[in-house]
Short mmCIF file of C-alpha atoms and ligand atoms in Angstrom, two decimals:
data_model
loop_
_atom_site.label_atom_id
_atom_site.label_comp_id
_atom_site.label_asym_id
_atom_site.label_seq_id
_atom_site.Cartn_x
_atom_site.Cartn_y
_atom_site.Cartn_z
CA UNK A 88 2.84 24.19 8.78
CA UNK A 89 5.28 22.52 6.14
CA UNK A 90 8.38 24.23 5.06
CA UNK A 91 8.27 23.16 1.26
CA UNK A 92 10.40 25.62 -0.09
CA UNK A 93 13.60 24.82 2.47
CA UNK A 94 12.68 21.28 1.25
CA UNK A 95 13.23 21.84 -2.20
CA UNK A 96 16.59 23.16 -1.91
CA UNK A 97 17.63 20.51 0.20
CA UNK A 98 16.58 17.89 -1.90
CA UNK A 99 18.94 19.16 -4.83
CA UNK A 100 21.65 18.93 -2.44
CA UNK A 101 20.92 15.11 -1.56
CA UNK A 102 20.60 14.42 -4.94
CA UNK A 103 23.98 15.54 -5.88
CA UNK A 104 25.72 14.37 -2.65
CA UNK A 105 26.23 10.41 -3.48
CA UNK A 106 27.78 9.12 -0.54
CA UNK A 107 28.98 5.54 0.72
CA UNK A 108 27.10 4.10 3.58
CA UNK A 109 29.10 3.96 6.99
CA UNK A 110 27.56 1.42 10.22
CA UNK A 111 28.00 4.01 12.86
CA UNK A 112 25.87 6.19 14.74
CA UNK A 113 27.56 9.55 13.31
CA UNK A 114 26.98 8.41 9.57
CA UNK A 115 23.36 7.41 10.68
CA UNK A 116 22.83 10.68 12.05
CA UNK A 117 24.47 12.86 9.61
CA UNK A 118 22.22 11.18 6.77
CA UNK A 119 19.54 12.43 9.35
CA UNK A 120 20.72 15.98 9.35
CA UNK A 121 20.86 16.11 5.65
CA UNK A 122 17.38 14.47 5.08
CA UNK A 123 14.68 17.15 3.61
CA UNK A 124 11.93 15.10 4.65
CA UNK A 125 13.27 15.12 8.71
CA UNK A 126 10.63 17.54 10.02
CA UNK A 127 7.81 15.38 9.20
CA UNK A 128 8.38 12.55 12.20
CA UNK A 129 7.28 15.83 14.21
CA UNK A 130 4.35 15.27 12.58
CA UNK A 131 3.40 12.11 13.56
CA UNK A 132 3.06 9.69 17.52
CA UNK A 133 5.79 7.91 18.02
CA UNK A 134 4.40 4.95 20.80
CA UNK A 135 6.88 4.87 23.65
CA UNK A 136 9.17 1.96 24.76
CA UNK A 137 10.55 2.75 28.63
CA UNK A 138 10.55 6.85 27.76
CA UNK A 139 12.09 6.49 24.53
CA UNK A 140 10.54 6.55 21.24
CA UNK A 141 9.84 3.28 19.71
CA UNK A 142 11.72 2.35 16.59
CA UNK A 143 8.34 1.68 14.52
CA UNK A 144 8.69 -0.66 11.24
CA UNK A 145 5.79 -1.76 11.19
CA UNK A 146 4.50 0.82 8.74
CA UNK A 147 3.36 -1.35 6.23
CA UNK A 148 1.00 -3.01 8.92
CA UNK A 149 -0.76 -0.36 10.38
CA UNK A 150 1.05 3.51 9.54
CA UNK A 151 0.96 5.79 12.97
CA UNK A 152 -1.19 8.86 13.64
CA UNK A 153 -0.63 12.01 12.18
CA UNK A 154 -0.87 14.35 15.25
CA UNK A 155 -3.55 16.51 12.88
CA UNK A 156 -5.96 13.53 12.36
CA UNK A 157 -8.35 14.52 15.56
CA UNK A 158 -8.23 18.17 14.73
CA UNK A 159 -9.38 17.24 11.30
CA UNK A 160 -12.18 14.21 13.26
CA UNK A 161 -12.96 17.18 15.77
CA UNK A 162 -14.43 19.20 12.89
CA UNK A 163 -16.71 16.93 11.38
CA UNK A 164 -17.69 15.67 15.75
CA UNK A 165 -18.44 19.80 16.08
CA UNK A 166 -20.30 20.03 13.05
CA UNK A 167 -22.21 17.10 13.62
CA UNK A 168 -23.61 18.70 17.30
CA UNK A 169 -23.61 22.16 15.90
CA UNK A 170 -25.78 21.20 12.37
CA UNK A 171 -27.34 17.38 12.87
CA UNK A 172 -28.28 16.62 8.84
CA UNK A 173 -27.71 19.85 8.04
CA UNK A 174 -24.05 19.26 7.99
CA UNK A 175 -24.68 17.21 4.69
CA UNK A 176 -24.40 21.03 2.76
CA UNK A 177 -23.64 23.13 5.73
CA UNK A 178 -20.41 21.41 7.80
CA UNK A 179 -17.12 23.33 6.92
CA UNK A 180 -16.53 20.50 4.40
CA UNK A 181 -19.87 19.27 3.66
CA UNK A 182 -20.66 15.41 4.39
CA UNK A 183 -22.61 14.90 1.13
CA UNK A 184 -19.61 15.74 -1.30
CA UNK A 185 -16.67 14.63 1.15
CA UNK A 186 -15.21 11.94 -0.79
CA UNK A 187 -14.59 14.29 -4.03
CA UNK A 188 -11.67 15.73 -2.41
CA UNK A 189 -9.91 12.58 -2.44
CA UNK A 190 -9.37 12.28 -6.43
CA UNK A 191 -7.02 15.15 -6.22
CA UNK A 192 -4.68 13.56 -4.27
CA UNK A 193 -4.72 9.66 -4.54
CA UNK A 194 -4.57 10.34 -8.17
CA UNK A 195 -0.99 11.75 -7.60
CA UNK A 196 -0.15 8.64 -5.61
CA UNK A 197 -1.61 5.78 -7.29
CA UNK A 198 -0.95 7.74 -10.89
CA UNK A 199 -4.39 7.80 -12.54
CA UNK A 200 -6.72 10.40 -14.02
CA UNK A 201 -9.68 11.99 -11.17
CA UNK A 202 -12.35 10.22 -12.43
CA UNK A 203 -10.57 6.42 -12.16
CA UNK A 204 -9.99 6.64 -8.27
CA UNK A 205 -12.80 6.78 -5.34
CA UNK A 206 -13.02 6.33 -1.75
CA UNK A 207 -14.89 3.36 -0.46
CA UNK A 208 -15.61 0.46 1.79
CA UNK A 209 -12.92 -1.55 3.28
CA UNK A 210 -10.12 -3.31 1.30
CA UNK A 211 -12.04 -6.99 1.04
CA UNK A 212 -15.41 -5.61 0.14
CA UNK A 213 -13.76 -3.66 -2.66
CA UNK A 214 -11.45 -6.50 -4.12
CA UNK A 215 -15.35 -8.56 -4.02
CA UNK A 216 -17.21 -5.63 -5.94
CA UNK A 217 -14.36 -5.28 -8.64
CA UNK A 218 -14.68 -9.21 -8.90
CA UNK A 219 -18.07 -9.03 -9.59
CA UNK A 220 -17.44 -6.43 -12.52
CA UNK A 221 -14.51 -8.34 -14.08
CA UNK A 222 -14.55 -11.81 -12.86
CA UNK A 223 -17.54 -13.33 -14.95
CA UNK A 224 -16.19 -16.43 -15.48
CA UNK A 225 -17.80 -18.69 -19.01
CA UNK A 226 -16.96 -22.08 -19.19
CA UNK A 227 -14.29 -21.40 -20.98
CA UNK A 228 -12.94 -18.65 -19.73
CA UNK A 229 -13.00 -18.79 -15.88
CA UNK A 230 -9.20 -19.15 -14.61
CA UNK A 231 -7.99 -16.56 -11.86
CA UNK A 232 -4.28 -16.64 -11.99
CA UNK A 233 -2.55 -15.33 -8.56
CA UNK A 234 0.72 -15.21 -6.61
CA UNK A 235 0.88 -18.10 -4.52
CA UNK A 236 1.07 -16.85 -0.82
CA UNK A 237 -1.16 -13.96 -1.44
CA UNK A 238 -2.88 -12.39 1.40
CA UNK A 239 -5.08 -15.05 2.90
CA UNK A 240 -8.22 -12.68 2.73
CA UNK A 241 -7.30 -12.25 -1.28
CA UNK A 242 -6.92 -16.04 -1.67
CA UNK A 243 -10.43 -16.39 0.06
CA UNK A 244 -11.75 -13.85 -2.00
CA UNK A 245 -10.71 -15.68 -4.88
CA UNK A 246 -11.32 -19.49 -4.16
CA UNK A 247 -14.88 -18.21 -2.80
CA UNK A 248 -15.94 -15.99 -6.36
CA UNK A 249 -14.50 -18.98 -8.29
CA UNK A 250 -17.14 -21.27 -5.89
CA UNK A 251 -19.77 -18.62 -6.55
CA UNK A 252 -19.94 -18.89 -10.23
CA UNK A 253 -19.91 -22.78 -9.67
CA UNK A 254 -16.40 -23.62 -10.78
CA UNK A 255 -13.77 -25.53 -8.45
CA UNK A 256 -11.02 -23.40 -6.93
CA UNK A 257 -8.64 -26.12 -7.16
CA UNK A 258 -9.60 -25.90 -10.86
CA UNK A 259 -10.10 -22.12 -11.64
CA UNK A 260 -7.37 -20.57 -9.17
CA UNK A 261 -3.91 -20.81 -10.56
CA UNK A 262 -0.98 -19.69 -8.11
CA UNK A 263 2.41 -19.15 -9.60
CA UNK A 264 4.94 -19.39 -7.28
CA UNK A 265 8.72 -18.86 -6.64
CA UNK A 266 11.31 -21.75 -8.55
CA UNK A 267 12.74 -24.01 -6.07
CA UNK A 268 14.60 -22.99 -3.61
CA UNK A 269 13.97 -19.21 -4.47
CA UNK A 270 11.57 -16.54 -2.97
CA UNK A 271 10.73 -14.56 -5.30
CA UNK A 272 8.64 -14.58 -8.08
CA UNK A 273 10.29 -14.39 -11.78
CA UNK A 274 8.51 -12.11 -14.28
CA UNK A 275 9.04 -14.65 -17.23
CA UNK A 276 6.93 -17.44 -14.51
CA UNK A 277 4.12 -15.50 -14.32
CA UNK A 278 4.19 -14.48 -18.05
CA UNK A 279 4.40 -18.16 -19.48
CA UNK A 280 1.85 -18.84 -17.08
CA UNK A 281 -0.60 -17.19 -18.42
CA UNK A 282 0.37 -17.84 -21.51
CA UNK A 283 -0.21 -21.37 -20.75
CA UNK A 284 -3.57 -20.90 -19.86
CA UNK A 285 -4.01 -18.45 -22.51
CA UNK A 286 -7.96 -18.45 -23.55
CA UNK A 287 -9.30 -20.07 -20.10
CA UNK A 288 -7.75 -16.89 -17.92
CA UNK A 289 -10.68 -14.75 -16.93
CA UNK A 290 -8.20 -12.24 -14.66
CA UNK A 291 -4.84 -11.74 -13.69
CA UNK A 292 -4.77 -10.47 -10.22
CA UNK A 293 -1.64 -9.69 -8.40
CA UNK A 294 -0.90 -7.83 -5.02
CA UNK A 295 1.08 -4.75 -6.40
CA UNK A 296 4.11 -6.03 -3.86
CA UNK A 297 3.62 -9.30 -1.78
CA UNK A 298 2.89 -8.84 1.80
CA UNK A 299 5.70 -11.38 2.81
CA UNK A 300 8.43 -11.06 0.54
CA UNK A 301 8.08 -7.51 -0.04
CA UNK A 302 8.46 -8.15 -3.63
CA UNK A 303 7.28 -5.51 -6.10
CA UNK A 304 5.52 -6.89 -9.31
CA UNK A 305 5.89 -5.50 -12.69
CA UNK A 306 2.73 -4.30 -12.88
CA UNK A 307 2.96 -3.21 -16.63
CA UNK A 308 4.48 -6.64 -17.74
CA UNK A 309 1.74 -8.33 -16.15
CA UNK A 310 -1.03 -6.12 -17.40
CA UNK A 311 0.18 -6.35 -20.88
CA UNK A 312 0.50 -10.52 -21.14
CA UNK A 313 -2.71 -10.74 -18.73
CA UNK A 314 -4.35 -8.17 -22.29
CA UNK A 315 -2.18 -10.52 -24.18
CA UNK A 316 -4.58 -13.37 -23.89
CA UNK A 317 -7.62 -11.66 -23.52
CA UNK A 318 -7.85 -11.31 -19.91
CA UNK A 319 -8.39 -8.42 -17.55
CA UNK A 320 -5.36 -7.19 -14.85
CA UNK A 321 -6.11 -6.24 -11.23
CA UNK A 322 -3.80 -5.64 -8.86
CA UNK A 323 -4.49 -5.36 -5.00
CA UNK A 324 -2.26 -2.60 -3.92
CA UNK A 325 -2.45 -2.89 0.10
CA UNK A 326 1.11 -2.50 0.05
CA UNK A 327 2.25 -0.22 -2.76
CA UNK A 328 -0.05 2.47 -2.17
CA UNK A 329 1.67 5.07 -0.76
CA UNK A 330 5.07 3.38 -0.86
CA UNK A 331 6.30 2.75 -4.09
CA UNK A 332 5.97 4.82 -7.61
CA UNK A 333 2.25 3.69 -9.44
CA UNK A 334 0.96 4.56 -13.12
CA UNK A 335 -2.22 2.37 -12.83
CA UNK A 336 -3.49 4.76 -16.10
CA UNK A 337 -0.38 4.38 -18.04
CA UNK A 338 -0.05 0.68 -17.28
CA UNK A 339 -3.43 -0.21 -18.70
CA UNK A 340 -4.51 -1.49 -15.34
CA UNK A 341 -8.07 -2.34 -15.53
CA UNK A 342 -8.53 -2.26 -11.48
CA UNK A 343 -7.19 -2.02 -8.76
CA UNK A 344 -7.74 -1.49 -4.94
CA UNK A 345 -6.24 -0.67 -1.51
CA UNK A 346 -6.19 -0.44 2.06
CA UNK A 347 -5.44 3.53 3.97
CA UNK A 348 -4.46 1.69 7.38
CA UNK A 349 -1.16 0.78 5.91
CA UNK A 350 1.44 3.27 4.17
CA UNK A 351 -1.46 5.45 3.81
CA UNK A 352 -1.59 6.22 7.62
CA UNK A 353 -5.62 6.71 7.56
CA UNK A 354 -6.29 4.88 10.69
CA UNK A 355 -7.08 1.27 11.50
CA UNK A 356 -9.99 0.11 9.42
CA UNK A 357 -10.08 3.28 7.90
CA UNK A 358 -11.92 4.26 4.28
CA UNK A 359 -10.53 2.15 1.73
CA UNK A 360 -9.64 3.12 -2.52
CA UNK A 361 -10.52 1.68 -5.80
CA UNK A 362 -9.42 2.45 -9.08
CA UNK A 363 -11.21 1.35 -12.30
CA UNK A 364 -9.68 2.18 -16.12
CA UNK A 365 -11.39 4.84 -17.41
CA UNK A 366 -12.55 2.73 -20.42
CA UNK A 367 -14.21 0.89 -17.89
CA UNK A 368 -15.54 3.38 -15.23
CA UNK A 369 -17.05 5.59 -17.98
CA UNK A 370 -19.18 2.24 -19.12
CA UNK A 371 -22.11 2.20 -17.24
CA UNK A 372 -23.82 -0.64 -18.65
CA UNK A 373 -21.42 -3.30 -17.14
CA UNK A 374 -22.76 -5.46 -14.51
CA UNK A 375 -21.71 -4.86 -10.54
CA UNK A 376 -23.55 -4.59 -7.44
CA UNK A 377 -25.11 -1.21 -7.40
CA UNK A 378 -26.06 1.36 -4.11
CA UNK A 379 -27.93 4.77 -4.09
CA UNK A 380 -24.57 6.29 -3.85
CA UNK A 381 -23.28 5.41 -6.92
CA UNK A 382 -26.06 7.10 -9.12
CA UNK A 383 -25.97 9.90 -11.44
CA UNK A 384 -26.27 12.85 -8.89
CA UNK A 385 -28.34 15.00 -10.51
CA UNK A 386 -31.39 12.71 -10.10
CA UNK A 387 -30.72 10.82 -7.52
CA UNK A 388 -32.99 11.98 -4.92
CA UNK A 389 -35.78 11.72 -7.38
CA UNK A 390 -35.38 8.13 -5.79
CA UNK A 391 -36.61 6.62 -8.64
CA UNK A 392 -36.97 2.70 -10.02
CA UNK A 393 -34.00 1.71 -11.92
CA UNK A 394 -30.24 2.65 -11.02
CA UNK A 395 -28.23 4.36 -13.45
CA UNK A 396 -24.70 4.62 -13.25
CA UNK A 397 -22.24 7.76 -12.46
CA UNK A 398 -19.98 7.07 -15.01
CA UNK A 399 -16.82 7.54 -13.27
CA UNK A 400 -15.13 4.76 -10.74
CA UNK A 401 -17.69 7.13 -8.68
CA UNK A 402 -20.30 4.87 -10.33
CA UNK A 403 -19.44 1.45 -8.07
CA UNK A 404 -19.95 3.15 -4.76
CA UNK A 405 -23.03 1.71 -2.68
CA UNK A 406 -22.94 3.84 0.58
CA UNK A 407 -23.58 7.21 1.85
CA UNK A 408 -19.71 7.59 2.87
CA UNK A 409 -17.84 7.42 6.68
CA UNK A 410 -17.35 10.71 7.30
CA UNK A 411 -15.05 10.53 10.23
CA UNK A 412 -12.79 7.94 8.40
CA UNK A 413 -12.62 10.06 5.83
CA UNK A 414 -11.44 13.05 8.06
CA UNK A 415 -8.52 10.56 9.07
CA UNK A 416 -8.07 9.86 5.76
CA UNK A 417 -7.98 13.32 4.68
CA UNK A 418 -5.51 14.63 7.74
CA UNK A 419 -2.97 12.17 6.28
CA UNK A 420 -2.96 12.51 2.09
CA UNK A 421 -2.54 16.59 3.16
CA UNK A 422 0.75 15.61 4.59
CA UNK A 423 1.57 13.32 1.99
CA UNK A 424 0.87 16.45 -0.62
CA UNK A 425 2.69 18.43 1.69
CA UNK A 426 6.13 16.06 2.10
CA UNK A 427 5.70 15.25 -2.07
CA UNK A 428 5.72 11.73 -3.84
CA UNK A 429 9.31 12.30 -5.53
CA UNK A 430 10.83 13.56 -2.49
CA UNK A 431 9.02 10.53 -0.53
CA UNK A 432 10.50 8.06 -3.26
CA UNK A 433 13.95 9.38 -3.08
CA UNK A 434 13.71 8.93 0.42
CA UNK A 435 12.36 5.66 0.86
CA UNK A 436 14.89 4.12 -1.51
CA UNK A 437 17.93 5.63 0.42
CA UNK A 438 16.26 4.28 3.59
CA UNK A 439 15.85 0.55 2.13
CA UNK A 440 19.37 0.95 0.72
CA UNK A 441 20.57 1.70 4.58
CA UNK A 442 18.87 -0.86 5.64
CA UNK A 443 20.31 -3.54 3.20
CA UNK A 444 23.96 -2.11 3.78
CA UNK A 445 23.58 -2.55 7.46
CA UNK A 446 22.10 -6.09 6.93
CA UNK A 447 25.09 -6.98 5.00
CA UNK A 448 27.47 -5.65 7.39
CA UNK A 449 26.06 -7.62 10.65
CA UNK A 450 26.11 -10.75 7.99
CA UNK A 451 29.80 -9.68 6.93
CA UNK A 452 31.26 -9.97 10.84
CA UNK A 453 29.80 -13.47 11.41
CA UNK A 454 31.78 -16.66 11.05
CA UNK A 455 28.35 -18.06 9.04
CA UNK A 456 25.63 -15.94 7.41
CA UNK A 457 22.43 -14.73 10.33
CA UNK A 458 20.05 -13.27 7.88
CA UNK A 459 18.79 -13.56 4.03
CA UNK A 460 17.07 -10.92 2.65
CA UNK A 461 14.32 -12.72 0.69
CA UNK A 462 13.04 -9.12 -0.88
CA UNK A 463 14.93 -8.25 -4.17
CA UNK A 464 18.22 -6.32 -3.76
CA UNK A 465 17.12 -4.89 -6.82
CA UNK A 466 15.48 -1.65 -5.80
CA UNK A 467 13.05 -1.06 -8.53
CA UNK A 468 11.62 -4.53 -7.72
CA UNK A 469 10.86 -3.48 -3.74
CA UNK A 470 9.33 -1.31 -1.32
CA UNK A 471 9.92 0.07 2.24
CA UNK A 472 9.79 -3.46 3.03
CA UNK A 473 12.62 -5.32 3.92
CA UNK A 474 12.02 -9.33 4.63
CA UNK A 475 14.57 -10.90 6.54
CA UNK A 476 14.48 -15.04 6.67
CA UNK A 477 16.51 -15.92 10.12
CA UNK A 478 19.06 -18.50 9.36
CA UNK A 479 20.34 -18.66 13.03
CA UNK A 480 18.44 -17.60 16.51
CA UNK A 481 15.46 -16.13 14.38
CA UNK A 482 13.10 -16.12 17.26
CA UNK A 483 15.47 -14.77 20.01
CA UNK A 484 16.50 -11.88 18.00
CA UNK A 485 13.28 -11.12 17.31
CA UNK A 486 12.09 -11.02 20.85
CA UNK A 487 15.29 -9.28 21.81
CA UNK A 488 14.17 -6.52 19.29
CA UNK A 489 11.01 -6.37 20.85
CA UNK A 490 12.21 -6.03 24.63
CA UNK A 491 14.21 -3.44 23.40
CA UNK A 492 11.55 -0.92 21.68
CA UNK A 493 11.65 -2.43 18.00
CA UNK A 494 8.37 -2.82 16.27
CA UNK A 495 8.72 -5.46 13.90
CA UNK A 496 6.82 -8.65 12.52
CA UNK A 497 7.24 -12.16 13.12
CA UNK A 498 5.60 -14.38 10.37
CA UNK A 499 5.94 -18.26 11.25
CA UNK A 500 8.28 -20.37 10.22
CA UNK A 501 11.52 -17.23 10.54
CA UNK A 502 10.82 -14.42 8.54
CA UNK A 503 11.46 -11.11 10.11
CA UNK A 504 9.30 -8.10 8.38
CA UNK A 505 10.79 -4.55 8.70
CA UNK A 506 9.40 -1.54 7.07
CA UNK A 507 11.37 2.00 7.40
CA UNK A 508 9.20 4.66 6.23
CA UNK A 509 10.45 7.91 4.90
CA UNK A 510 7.34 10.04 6.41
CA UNK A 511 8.69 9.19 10.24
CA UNK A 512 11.55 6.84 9.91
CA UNK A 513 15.14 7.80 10.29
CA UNK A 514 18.26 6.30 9.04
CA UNK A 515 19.31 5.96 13.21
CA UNK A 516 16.02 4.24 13.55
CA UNK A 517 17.98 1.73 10.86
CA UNK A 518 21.39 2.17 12.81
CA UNK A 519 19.56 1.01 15.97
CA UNK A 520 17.90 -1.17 14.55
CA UNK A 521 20.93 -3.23 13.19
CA UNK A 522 23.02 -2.11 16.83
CA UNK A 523 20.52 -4.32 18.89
CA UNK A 524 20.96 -7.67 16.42
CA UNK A 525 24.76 -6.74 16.47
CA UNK A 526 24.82 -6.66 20.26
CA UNK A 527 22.68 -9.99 20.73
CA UNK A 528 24.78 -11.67 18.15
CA UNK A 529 28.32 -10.56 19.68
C1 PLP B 1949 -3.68 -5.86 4.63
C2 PLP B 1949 -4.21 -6.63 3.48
C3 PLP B 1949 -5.56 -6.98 3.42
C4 PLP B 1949 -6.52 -6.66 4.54
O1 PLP B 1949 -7.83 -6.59 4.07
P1 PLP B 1949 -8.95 -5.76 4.85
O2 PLP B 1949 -10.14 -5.96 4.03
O3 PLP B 1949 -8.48 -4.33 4.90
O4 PLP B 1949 -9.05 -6.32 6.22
C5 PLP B 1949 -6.00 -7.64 2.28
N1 PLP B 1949 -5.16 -7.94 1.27
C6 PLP B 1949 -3.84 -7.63 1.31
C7 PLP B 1949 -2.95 -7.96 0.16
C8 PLP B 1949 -3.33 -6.96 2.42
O5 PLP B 1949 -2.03 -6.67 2.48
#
């Protein structure tokens, strides 16, 4: 189905070809032509606007349909009529081993060894089990320190474990936030922050790229000072897995966790991931909330009194698992094996770059500046995401973009969220993209 030996070759030659970007539909389309990745948008829906297809950025929110997904759904449906329980051991893939496939892959894309990575749950209920493994706050050690503006289901997460435990979010949840009158978060703020609260930090816990800015944390940095002072590191990756370059293993992480709905593309709601340290995962005395599907396998259906651990990040699941999200699930990480995480990163950082040039240029032909980009220019601080803060006419461009078959993101007061994604995003998606804020602008 995938060509991945013409893609090879052709990613040498884009490698080597290091080319100045041009605002016109020819360059646009020419960066098309040489793209090895191209073939994949075939692979995917592309919703409509008026008979054309839409130019989709909003990726990062919820990633489109692989046109395989209900073959791979259809299976498990058939073998479900065809076998009723029996499917557990006899379906094509059987249901009661399904979610050991996924190791293979997710390990490539959130870099981590097999046995630190499992399928579970939704995004929330995962980020509340991991708390309950490594947020057991003393009273002296009970601070959470966060990114201000985190995702309001983290921050509720967070302010309601502190309230659990009996300690006063106000008191234990410390938010570091940008300097005045920046966006961004600096790496030194966060480090001296902790620092600061040194022996009282219980966890650091990050998103792996913020959900408005775009901005991608150093992960390592904060892992290391967060270990610094005694304190665990998790990371809530709902928008750097599948987008940007992870070594969760290498790092140190202790844990981490992520939503499929996003880059991931494993449909809305789908299965959810978790990743615990191996130093961790393989320790199955330490405290969480335990389910039948978490224990050792080969006794499990003895179905006896007292739960013992699996003692892999297998060992925190509760539920037998959704089998028809994980079809979904699976239909997409094939293609992502298929299209490759270098030749996806190469791509997606020539995208954003496109994306940025254009931005400049529409800035560059107006007598005052229309946008600032409040993700980093640097790119190994940023995603596919590109967050634009409208100086002028933010909410008339935006609607503008809409009528005219952009799907983008409004978030209140002017920020503009755009997300080209190098699985089914093209650089004349970007060209169009920048044409139709151009044209309203003129
Ligand atoms: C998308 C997102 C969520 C959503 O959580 P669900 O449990 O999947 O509804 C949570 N946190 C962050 C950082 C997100 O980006």
């Amino acid at each position: 189905m995938f060509d991945v030996k013409e893609l090879q070759t052709s990613n040498l030659e884009l490698q080597i070809i290091n080319m100045s970007f041009q605002n016109n539909l020819e360059f646009a389309r020419d960066l098309d032509a040489k793209d090895v990745l191209k073939s994949f948008r075939q692979h995917f829906f592309i919703p409509q606007h008026e008979g054309k297809d839409c130019v989709y950025f909003t990726g990062n929110s919820l990633g489109l349909q692989a046109k395989t997904t209900s073959e791979y759904v259809q299976q498990e449906l058939d073998d479900w009529a065809r076998l009723g329980v029996e499917g557990h051991f006899q379906a094509k893939n059987p249901w009661m081993p399904y979610h050991e496939i996924f190791p293979k892959q997710l390990s490539k894309i959130v870099g981590c060894r097999e046995n630190e990575v499992v399928v579970m749950n939704s995004l929330t209920v995962n980020l509340h089990l991991l708390m309950v493994t490594f947020y057991r706050p003393t009273k002296q050690r009970y601070k959470i320190i966060c990114e201000a503006k985190a995702f309001p289901s983290d921050q509720y997460a967070f302010e309601t474990q502190a309230k659990y435990h009996g300690f006063d979010p106000a008191d234990a949840v410390i938010e570091v936030a940008p300097r005045e009158g920046e966006y961004i978060l600096r790496t030194e703020d966060i480090i001296s922050t902790i620092q600061q609260h040194n022996d009282s930090v219980a966890v650091v816990l990050f998103g792996g790229i913020n959900y408005y800015t775009g901005q991608l944390f150093d992960m390592k940095a904060i892992t290391a000072a967060a270990h610094a002072v005694g304190a665990y590191a998790g990371f809530d990756l709902a928008h750097a897995a599948g987008n940007v370059e992870l070594h969760l293993h290498d790092w140190q992480v202790d844990f981490a966790c992520w939503c499929s709905y996003k880059y991931l593309n494993s449909s809305p709601g789908g299965i959810a991931g978790a990743y615990i340290h191996e130093k961790h995962a393989a320790d199955t005395t330490l405290p969480r909330f335990a389910g039948w599907w978490g224990y050792k396998k080969d006794t499990r259906f003895k179905m006896e009194k007292g739960f013992e651990a699996i003692p892999t990040a297998e060992g925190w699941q509760l539920s037998n698992a959704p089998v028809l999200l994980m079809a979904a699930h699976k239909a997409s990480l094939d293609i992502f094996e298929a299209a490759g995480m270098d030749r996806l990163h190469t791509k997606r950082k020539r995208l954003a770059a496109y994306l940025h040039f254009i931005l400049h240029d529409i800035n560059d032909r107006q007598p005052e500046k229309v946008i600032e980009i409040i993700t980093p220019a640097d790119e190994k601080e940023r995603g596919c995401q590109v967050s634009m803060l409208m100086l002028q006419r933010g909410k008339e461009i935006f609607d503008a973009l809409t009528k005219q078959g952009v799907v983008a993101d409004w978030r209140e007061p002017n920020v503009i969220r755009v997300a080209p994604v190098p699985l089914y995003n093209s650089f004349e998606d970007i060209y169009r993209f920048g044409e139709i804020i151009r044209s309203i602008l003129k």
